Coordinates of C-alpha atoms in Angstrom, one line a residue:
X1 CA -2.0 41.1 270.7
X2 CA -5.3 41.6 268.6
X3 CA -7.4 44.9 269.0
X4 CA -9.1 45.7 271.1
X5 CA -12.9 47.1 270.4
X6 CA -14.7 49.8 272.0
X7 CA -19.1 49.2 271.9
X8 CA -21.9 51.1 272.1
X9 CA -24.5 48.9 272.8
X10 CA -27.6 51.0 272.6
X11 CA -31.1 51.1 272.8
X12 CA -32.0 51.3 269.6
X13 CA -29.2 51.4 267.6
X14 CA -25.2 50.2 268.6
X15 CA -22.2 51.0 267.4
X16 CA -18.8 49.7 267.3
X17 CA -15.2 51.5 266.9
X18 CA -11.1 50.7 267.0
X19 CA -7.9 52.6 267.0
X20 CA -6.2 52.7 264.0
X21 CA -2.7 54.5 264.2
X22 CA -3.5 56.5 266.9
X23 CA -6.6 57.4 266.0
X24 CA -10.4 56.0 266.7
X25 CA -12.3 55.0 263.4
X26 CA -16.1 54.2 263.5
X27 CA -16.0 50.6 262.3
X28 CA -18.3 50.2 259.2
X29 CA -20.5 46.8 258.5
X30 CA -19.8 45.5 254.5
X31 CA -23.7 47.2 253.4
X32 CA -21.6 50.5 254.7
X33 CA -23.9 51.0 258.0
X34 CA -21.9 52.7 260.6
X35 CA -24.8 51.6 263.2
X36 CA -26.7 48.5 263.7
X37 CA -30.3 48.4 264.9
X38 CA -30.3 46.6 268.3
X39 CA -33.1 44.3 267.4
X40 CA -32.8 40.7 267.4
X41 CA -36.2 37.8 265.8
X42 CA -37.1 34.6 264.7
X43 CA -38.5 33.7 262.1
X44 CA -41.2 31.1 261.0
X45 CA -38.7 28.8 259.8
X46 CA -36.5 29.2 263.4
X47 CA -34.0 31.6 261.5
X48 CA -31.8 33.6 264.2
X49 CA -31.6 37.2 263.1
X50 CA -30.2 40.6 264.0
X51 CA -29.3 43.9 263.3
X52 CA -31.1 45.9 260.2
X53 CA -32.8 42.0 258.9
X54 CA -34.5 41.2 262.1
X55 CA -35.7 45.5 261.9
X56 CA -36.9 44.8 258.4
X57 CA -39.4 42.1 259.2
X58 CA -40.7 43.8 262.6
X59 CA -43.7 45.0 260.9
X60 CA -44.8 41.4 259.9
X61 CA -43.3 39.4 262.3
X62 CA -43.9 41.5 265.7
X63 CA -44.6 39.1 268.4
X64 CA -40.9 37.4 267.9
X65 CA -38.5 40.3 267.0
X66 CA -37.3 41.7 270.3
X67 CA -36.0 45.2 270.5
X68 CA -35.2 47.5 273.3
X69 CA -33.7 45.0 275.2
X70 CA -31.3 47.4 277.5
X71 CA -34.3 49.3 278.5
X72 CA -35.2 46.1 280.8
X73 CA -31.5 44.3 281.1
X74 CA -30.7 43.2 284.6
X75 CA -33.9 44.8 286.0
X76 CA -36.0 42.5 288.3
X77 CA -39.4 41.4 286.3
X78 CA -41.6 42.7 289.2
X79 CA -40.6 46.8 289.0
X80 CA -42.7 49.2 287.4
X81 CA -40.8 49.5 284.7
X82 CA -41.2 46.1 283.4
X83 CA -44.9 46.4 283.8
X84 CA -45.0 49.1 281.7
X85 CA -43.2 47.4 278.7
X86 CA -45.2 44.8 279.2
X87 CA -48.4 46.6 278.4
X88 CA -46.8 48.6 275.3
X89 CA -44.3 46.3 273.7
X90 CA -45.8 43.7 271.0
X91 CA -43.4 40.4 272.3
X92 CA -43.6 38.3 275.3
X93 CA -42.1 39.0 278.2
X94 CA -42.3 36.9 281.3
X95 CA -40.4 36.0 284.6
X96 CA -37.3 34.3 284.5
X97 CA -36.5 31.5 287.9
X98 CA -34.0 34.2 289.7
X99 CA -37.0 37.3 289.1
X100 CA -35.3 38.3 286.2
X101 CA -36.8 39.3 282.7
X102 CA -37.2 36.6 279.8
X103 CA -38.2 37.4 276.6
X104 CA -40.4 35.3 274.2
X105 CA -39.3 34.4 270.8
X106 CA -39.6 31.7 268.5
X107 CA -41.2 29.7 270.8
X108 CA -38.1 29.7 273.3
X109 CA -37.5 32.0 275.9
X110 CA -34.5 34.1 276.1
X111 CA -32.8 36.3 278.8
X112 CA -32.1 39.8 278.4
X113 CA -28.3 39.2 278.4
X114 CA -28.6 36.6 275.8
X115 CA -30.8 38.9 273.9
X116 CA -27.8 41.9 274.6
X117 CA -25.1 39.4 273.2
X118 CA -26.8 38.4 270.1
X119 CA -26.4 42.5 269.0
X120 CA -22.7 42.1 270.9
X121 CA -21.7 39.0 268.3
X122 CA -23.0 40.9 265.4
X123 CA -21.0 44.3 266.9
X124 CA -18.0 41.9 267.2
X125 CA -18.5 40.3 263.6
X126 CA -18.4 43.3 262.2
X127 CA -15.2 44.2 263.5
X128 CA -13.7 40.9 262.3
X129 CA -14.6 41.4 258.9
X130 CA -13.3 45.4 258.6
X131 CA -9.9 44.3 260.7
X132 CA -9.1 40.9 259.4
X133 CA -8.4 39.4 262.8
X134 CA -9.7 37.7 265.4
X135 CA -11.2 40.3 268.5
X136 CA -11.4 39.2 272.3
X137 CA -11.6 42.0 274.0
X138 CA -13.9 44.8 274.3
X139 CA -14.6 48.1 276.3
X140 CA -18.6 48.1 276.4
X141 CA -20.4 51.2 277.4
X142 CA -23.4 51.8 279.6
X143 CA -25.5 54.5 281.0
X144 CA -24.2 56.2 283.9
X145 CA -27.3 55.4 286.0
X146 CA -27.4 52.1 285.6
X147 CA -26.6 49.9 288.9
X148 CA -24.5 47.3 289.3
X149 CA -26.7 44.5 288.4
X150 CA -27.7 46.2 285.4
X151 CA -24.0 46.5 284.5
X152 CA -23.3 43.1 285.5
X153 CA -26.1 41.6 282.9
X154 CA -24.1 43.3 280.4
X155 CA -21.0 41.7 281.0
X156 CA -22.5 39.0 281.3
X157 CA -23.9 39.6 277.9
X158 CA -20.3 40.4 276.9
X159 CA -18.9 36.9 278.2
X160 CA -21.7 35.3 276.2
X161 CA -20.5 37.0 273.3
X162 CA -17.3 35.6 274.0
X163 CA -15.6 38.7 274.3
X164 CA -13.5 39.3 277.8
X165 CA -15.0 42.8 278.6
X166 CA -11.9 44.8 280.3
X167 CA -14.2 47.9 281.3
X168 CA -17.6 48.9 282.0
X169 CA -17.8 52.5 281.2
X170 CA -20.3 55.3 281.1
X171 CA -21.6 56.8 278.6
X172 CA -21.5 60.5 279.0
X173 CA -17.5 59.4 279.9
X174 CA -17.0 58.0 276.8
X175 CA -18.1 60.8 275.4
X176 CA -16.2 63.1 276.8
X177 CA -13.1 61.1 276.2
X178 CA -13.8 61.3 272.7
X179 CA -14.5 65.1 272.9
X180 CA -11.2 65.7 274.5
X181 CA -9.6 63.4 271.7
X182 CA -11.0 65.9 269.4
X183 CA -10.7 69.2 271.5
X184 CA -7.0 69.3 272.8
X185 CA -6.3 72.4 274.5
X186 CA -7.4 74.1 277.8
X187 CA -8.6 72.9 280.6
X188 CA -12.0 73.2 280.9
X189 CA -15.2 72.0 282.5
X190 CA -18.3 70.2 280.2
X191 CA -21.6 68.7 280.5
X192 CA -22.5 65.9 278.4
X193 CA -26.2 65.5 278.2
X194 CA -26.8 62.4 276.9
X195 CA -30.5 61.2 275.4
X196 CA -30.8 58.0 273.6
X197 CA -33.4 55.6 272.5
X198 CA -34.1 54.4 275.8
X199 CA -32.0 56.3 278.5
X200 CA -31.0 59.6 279.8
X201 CA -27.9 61.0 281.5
X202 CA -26.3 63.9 282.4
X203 CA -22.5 63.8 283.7
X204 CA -20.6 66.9 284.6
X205 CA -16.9 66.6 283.7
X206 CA -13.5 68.5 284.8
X207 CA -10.9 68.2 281.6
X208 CA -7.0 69.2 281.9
X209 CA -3.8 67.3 280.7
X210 CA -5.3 64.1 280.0
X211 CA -7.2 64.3 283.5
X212 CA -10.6 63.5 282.6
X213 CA -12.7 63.8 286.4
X214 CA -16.1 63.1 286.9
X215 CA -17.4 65.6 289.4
X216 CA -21.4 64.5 289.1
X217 CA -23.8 62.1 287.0
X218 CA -27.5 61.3 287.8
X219 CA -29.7 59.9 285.3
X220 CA -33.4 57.8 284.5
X221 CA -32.8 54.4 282.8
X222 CA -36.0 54.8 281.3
X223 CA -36.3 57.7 279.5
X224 CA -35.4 58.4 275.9
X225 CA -36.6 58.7 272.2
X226 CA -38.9 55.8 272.9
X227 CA -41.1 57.8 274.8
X228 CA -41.4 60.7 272.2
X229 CA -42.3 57.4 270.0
X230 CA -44.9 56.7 272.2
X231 CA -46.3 60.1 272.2
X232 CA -46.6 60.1 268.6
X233 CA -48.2 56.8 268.8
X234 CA -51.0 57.9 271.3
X235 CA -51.8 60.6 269.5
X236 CA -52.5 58.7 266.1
X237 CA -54.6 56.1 267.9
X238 CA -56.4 58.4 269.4
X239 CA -56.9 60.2 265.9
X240 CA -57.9 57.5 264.4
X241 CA -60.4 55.9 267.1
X242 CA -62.0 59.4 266.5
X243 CA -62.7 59.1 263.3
X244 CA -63.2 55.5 262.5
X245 CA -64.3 54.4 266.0
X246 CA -61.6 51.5 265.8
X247 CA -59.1 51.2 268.6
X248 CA -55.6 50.2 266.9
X249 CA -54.5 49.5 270.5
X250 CA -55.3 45.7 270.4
X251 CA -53.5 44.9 266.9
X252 CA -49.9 43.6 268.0
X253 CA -49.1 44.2 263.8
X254 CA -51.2 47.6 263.3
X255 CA -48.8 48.6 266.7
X256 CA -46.1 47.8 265.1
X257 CA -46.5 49.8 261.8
X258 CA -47.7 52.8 263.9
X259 CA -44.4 52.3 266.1
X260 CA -42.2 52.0 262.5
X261 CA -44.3 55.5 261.4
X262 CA -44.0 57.6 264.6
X263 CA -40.0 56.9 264.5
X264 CA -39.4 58.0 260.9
X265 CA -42.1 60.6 261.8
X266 CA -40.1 61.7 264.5
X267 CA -36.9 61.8 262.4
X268 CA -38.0 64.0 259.6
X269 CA -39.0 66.7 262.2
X270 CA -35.8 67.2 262.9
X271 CA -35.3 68.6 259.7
X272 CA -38.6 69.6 258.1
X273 CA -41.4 71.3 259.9
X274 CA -44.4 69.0 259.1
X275 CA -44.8 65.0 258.2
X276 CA -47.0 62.7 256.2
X277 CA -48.0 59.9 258.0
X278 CA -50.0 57.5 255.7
X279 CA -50.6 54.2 256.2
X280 CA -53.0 52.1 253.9
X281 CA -55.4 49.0 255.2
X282 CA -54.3 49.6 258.8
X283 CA -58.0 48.0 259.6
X284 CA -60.9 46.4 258.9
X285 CA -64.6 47.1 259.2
X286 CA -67.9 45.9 257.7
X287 CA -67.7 49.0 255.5
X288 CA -64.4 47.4 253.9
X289 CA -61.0 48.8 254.9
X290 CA -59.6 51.8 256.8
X291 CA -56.6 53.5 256.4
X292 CA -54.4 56.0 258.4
X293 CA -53.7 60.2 256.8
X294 CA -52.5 62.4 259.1
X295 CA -50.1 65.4 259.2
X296 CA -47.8 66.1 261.8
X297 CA -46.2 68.9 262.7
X298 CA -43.2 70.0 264.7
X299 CA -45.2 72.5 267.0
X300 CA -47.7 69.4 267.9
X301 CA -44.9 66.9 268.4
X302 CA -43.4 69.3 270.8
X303 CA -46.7 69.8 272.7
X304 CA -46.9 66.0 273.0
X305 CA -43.5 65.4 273.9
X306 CA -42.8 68.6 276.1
X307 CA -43.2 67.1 279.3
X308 CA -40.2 64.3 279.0
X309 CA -37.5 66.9 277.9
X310 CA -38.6 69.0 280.9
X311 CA -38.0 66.0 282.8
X312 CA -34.3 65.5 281.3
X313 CA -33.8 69.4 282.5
X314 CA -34.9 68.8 285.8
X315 CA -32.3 66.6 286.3
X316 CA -29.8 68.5 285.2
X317 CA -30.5 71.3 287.3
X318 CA -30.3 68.7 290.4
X319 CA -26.9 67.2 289.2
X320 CA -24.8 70.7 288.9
X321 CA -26.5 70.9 292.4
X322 CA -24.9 68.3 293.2
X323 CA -21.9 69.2 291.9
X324 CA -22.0 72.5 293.8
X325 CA -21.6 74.3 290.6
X326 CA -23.4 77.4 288.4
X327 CA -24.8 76.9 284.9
X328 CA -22.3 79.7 283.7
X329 CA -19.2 77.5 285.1
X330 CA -19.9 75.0 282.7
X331 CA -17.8 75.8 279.2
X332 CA -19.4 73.2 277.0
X333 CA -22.5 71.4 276.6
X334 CA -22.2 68.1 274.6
X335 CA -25.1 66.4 273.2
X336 CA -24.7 62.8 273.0
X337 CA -27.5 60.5 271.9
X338 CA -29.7 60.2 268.7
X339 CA -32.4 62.1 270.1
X340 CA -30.7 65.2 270.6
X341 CA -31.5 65.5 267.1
X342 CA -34.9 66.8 268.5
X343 CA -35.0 70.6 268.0
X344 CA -36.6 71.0 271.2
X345 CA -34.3 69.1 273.0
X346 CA -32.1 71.7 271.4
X347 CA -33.8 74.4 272.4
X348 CA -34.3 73.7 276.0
X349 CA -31.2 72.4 276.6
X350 CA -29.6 75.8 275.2
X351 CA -31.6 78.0 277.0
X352 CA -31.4 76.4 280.4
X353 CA -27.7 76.4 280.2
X354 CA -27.8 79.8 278.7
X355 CA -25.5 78.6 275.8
X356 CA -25.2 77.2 272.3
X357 CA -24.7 73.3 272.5
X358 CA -21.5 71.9 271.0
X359 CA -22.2 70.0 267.9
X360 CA -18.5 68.9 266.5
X361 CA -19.1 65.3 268.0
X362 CA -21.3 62.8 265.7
X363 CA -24.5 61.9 268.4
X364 CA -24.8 58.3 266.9
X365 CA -21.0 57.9 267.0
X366 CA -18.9 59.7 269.8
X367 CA -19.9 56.9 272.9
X368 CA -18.5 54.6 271.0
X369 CA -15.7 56.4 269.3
X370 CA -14.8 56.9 273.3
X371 CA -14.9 53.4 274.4
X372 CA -11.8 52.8 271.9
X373 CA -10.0 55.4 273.3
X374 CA -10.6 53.7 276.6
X375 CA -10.3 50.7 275.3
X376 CA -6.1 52.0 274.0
X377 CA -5.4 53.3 277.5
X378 CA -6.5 49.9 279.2
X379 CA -3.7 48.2 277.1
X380 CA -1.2 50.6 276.0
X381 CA 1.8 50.3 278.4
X382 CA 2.2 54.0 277.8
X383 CA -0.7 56.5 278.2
X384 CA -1.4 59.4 278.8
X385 CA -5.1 59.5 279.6
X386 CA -6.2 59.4 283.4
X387 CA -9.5 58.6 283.6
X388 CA -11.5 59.3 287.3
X389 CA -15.2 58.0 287.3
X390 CA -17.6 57.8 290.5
X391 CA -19.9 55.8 291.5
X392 CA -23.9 56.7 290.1
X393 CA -25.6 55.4 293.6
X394 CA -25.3 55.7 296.9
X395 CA -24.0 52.4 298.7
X396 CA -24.6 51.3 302.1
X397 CA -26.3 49.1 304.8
X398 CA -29.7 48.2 306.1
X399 CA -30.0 49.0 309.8
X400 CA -32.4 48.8 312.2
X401 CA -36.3 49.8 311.9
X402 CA -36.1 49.3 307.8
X403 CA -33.6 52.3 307.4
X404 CA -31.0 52.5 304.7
X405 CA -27.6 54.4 306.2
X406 CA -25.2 55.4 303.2
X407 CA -21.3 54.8 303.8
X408 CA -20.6 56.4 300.3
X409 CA -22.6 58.9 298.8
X410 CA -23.7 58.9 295.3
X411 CA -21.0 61.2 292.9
X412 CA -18.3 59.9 295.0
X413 CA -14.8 59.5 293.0
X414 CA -13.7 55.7 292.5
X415 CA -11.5 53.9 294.1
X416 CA -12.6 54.9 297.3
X417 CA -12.8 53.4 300.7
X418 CA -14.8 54.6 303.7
X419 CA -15.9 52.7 307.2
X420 CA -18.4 53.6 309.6
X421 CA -19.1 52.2 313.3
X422 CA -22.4 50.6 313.7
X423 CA -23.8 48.6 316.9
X424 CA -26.5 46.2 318.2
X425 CA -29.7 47.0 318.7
X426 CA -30.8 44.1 321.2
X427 CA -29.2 42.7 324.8
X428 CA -27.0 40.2 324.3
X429 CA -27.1 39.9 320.0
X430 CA -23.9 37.9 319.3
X431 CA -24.9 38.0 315.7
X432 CA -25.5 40.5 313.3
X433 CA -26.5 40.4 309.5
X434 CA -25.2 43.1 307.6
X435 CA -27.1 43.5 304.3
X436 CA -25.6 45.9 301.5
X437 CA -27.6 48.2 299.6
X438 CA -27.7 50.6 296.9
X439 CA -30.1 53.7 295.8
X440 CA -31.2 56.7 297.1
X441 CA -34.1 56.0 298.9
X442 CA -34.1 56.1 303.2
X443 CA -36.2 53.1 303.1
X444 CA -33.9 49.9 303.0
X445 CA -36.2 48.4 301.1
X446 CA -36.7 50.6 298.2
X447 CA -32.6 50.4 297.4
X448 CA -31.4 47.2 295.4
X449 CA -30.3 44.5 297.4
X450 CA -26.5 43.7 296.1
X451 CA -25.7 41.6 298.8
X452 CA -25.5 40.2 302.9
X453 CA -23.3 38.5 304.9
X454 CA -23.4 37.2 309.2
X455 CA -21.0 38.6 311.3
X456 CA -21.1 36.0 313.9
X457 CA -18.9 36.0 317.8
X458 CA -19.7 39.4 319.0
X459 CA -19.4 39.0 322.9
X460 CA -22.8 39.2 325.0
X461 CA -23.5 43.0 325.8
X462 CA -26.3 45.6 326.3
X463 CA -27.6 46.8 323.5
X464 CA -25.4 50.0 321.9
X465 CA -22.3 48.9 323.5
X466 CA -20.0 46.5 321.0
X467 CA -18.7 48.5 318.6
X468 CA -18.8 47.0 314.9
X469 CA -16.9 48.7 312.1
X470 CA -18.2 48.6 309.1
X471 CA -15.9 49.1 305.8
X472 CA -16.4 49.5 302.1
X473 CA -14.1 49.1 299.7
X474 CA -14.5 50.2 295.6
X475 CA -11.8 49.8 293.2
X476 CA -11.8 51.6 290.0
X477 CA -13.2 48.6 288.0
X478 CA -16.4 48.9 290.7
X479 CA -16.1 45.9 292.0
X480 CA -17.5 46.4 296.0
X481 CA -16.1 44.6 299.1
X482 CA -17.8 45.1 302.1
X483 CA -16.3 43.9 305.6
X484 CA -17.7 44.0 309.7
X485 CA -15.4 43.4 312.4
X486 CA -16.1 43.6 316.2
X487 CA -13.8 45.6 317.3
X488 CA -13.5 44.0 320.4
X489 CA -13.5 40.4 319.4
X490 CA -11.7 41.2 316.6
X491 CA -14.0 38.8 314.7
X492 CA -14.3 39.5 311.0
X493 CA -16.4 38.5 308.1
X494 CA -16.4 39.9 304.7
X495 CA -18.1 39.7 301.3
X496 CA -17.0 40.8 298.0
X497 CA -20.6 42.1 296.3
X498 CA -20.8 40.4 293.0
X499 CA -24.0 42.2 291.7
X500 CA -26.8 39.9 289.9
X501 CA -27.6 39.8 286.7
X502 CA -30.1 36.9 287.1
X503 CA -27.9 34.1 285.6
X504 CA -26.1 31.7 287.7
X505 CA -22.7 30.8 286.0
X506 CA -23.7 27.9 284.5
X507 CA -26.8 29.6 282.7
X508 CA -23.9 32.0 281.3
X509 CA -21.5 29.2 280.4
X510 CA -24.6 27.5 278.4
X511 CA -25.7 30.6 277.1
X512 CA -22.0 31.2 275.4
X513 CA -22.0 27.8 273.8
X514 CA -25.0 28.1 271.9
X515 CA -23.8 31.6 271.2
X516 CA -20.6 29.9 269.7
X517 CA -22.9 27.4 267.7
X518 CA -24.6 30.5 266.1
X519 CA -21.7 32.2 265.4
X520 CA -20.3 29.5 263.4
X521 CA -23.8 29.3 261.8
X522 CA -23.3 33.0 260.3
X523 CA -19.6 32.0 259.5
X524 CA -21.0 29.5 257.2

């Protein structure tokens, strides 16, 4: 049997990692990257590329390289937040036949999962290379608030990949399975606060012989480093309209430099206290050209980006609510996620947990590091690692008026399986559709439709009198099934909820032939 491969499919940048005797090694490419940029273009000439090539011609070529892809995987292309990205980022993006997001590049349009397993191949090539053998099989990591179409695009990005993806796991998770690797001894109760490129989680965690339980995890799927990037950018625009009377706004390529100098911007004030950002011929006028000086300093870059760590505290502060717990009960604060670079994310986080965050786990490295480990436990006959998630969102049904009733409560450990009596709501309804939902909102129709099924031969009675249970069922991979049964009839229907990722099956099969051609392209 080959190895198996644990991924950290990021944001911005992804990761890839194995067990080697025992232990879990970050899996280096041959230039001796231990991270890849998640960015996938095309060039003029129709040339597929990823990774730190398609990142390297981004200033120059900015309407076909794509990049932050997981920020809008398995979203539908109507929600806010795909509105938004489609007013800041410099590509194409348009709506796919099933509502789903498609990118443009190249002249062809791609889905987000294809775009997910372009990074996925190159994750997986990687690994061939360093191991010498073929790999199949993968562990592949996502944010804990993700639902369960997003998670499903990414499988699905997995299969196109042609890798069989035995787990979905979260992030903060795999984190803490790696800290635990590192950290064997008492048990002990942590918080992983996790901030990457493009996401945010927090996930409180119970640790004790091998026993790694989830208690709580909320999250925002669109919150992360890209948004201090955007700060930065705002504020140099706005500099520079001030002085020169030119809006850079409009100029996709001026965007893109700005975008490329805000990030390395952002980076170096994490170690120094001020930054140069200079960038020649950035425009045009009739007096001949302009170009871009400014100084940045940490205490401005914290005044601009302030507001979105207070955000990643406020929900923390709801989750060990949720949890039922004090700050002082937690023991360790992890800090997961390139951006917890930031000394203000630092700062905040230490002082609203009254405590010094624990920095022996690499932030680029440890999710990753931890979907090995997971990875070793899924396929080693003997382990001793126990691993108890729950699920991020609430799931439930629609019922009548537009109301969403919750079976099982967000936070709620997995595999779990919980039934609820429900009944008509007009004289003589012999049928009733029961339509599964997910989210936390009391509206039905603010909560993510996952599926519906009839349940048909419910005898003729006044309203409120047949009584219909209602069960759902989660095992510990997540998969749902949801089942009605008139409890008098003892007619039954069921559905197992096979979440959407906006691909039919034959999309995905097509979708992992081409991907096949292209690998053999690279191989050559």
């Amino acid at each position: 049997m080959g190895k198996v491969i644990g991924i950290d499919l990021g944001t911005t940048n992804s990761c890839v990692s194995a067990m080697d005797d025992g232990r879990p090694i970050v899996i280096p490419s041959k230039a001796g990257y231990r991270t890849t940029p998640s960015v996938f273009a095309v060039t003029e000439k129709d040339k597929k590329l990823v990774g730190h090539l398609a990142k390297r011609q981004a200033i120059t070529n900015p309407k076909n390289t794509i990049y932050s892809a997981k920020r809008l995987i398995g979203r539908r292309f109507s929600s806010p937040e795909v509105k938004k990205a489609t007013k800041t980022y410099s590509y194409q993006i348009t709506k796919g036949p099933h509502d789903d997001v498609r990118v443009i590049s190249g002249g062809k349009e791609y889905s987000l999962p294809e775009i997910s397993a372009m990074i996925l191949l190159e994750m997986k090539r990687i690994a061939e290379e360093y191991l010498r053998e073929k790999v199949t099989e993968a562990v592949i990591t996502v944010p804990a608030y993700f639902n369960d179409n997003q998670r499903q695009a990414t499988k699905d990005a997995g299969i196109v990949a042609g890798l069989e993806v035995l787990r979905i796991i979260n992030e903060p998770t795999a984190a803490a399975l790696a800290y635990g690797m590192i950290k064997k001894r008492r048990e002990e109760r942590i918080a992983v606060y996790d901030l990457g490129g493009g996401t945010f989680d927090i996930s409180i965690l119970e640790l004790g012989a091998g026993v790694f339980e989830v208690i709580s995890t909320a999250g925002d799927t669109y919150l992360g480093g890209e948004d201090f990037d955007t700060g930065i950018m705002d504020y140099l625009v706005e500099e520079f309209s001030g002085s020169t009377g030119i809006n850079l706004s409009d100029d996709r390529m001026a965007l893109q430099r700005l975008s490329d100098a805000a990030e390395k911007a952002k980076c170096e004030l994490s170690a120094v206290k001020e930054a140069q950002i200079n960038l020649p011929f950035i425009a045009s006028d009739t007096r001949g050209p302009k170009h871009l000086d400014l100084r940045l300093t940490r205490e401005k870059l914290a005044e601009l980006t302030k507001d979105i760590v207070e955000r990643t505290i406020k929900i923390c502060e709801e989750t060990i609510q949720q949890a039922k717990l004090n700050k002082k009960d937690i023991n360790e604060v992890i800090l997961v996620g390139g951006q917890t670079r930031s000394p203000l994310v630092q700062e905040m986080v230490r002082n609203f947990f009254g405590k010094q965050p624990h920095k022996g786990v690499h932030p680029d490295e440890v999710v990753a590091i931890g979907a090995a480990v997971q990875a070793a436990a899924l396929t080693e006959e003997k382990t001793e690692l126990l691993l108890l998630d729950v699920t991020p969102l609430s799931l439930g049904i629609a019922t009548h008026g537009g109301f969403f009733t919750p079976l099982i409560e967000r936070n709620t450990t997995v595999p779990v399986r919980k039934s609820h009596i429900f009944t008509t709501a007009r004289d003589d309804q012999t049928t009733v559709k029961i339509r599964v939902l997910q989210g936390e909102s009391d509206r039905a129709d603010d909560n993510e439709l996952l599926g519906e099924f009839m349940l048909s031969g419910i005898r003729k009675a006044k309203k409120g009198e047949p009584e219909i249970d209602v069960s759902f069922d989660i095992n510990a991979d997540g998969i749902v099934n949801v089942s009605a049964k008139d409890l008098e009839t003892k007619k039954e229907q069921s559905i197992t909820v096979t979440a959407s990722s906006g691909l039919t099956e034959d999309e995905v099969r097509q979708m992992a032939e081409e991907a096949q051609m292209y690998e053999l392209e690279l191989k050559q």
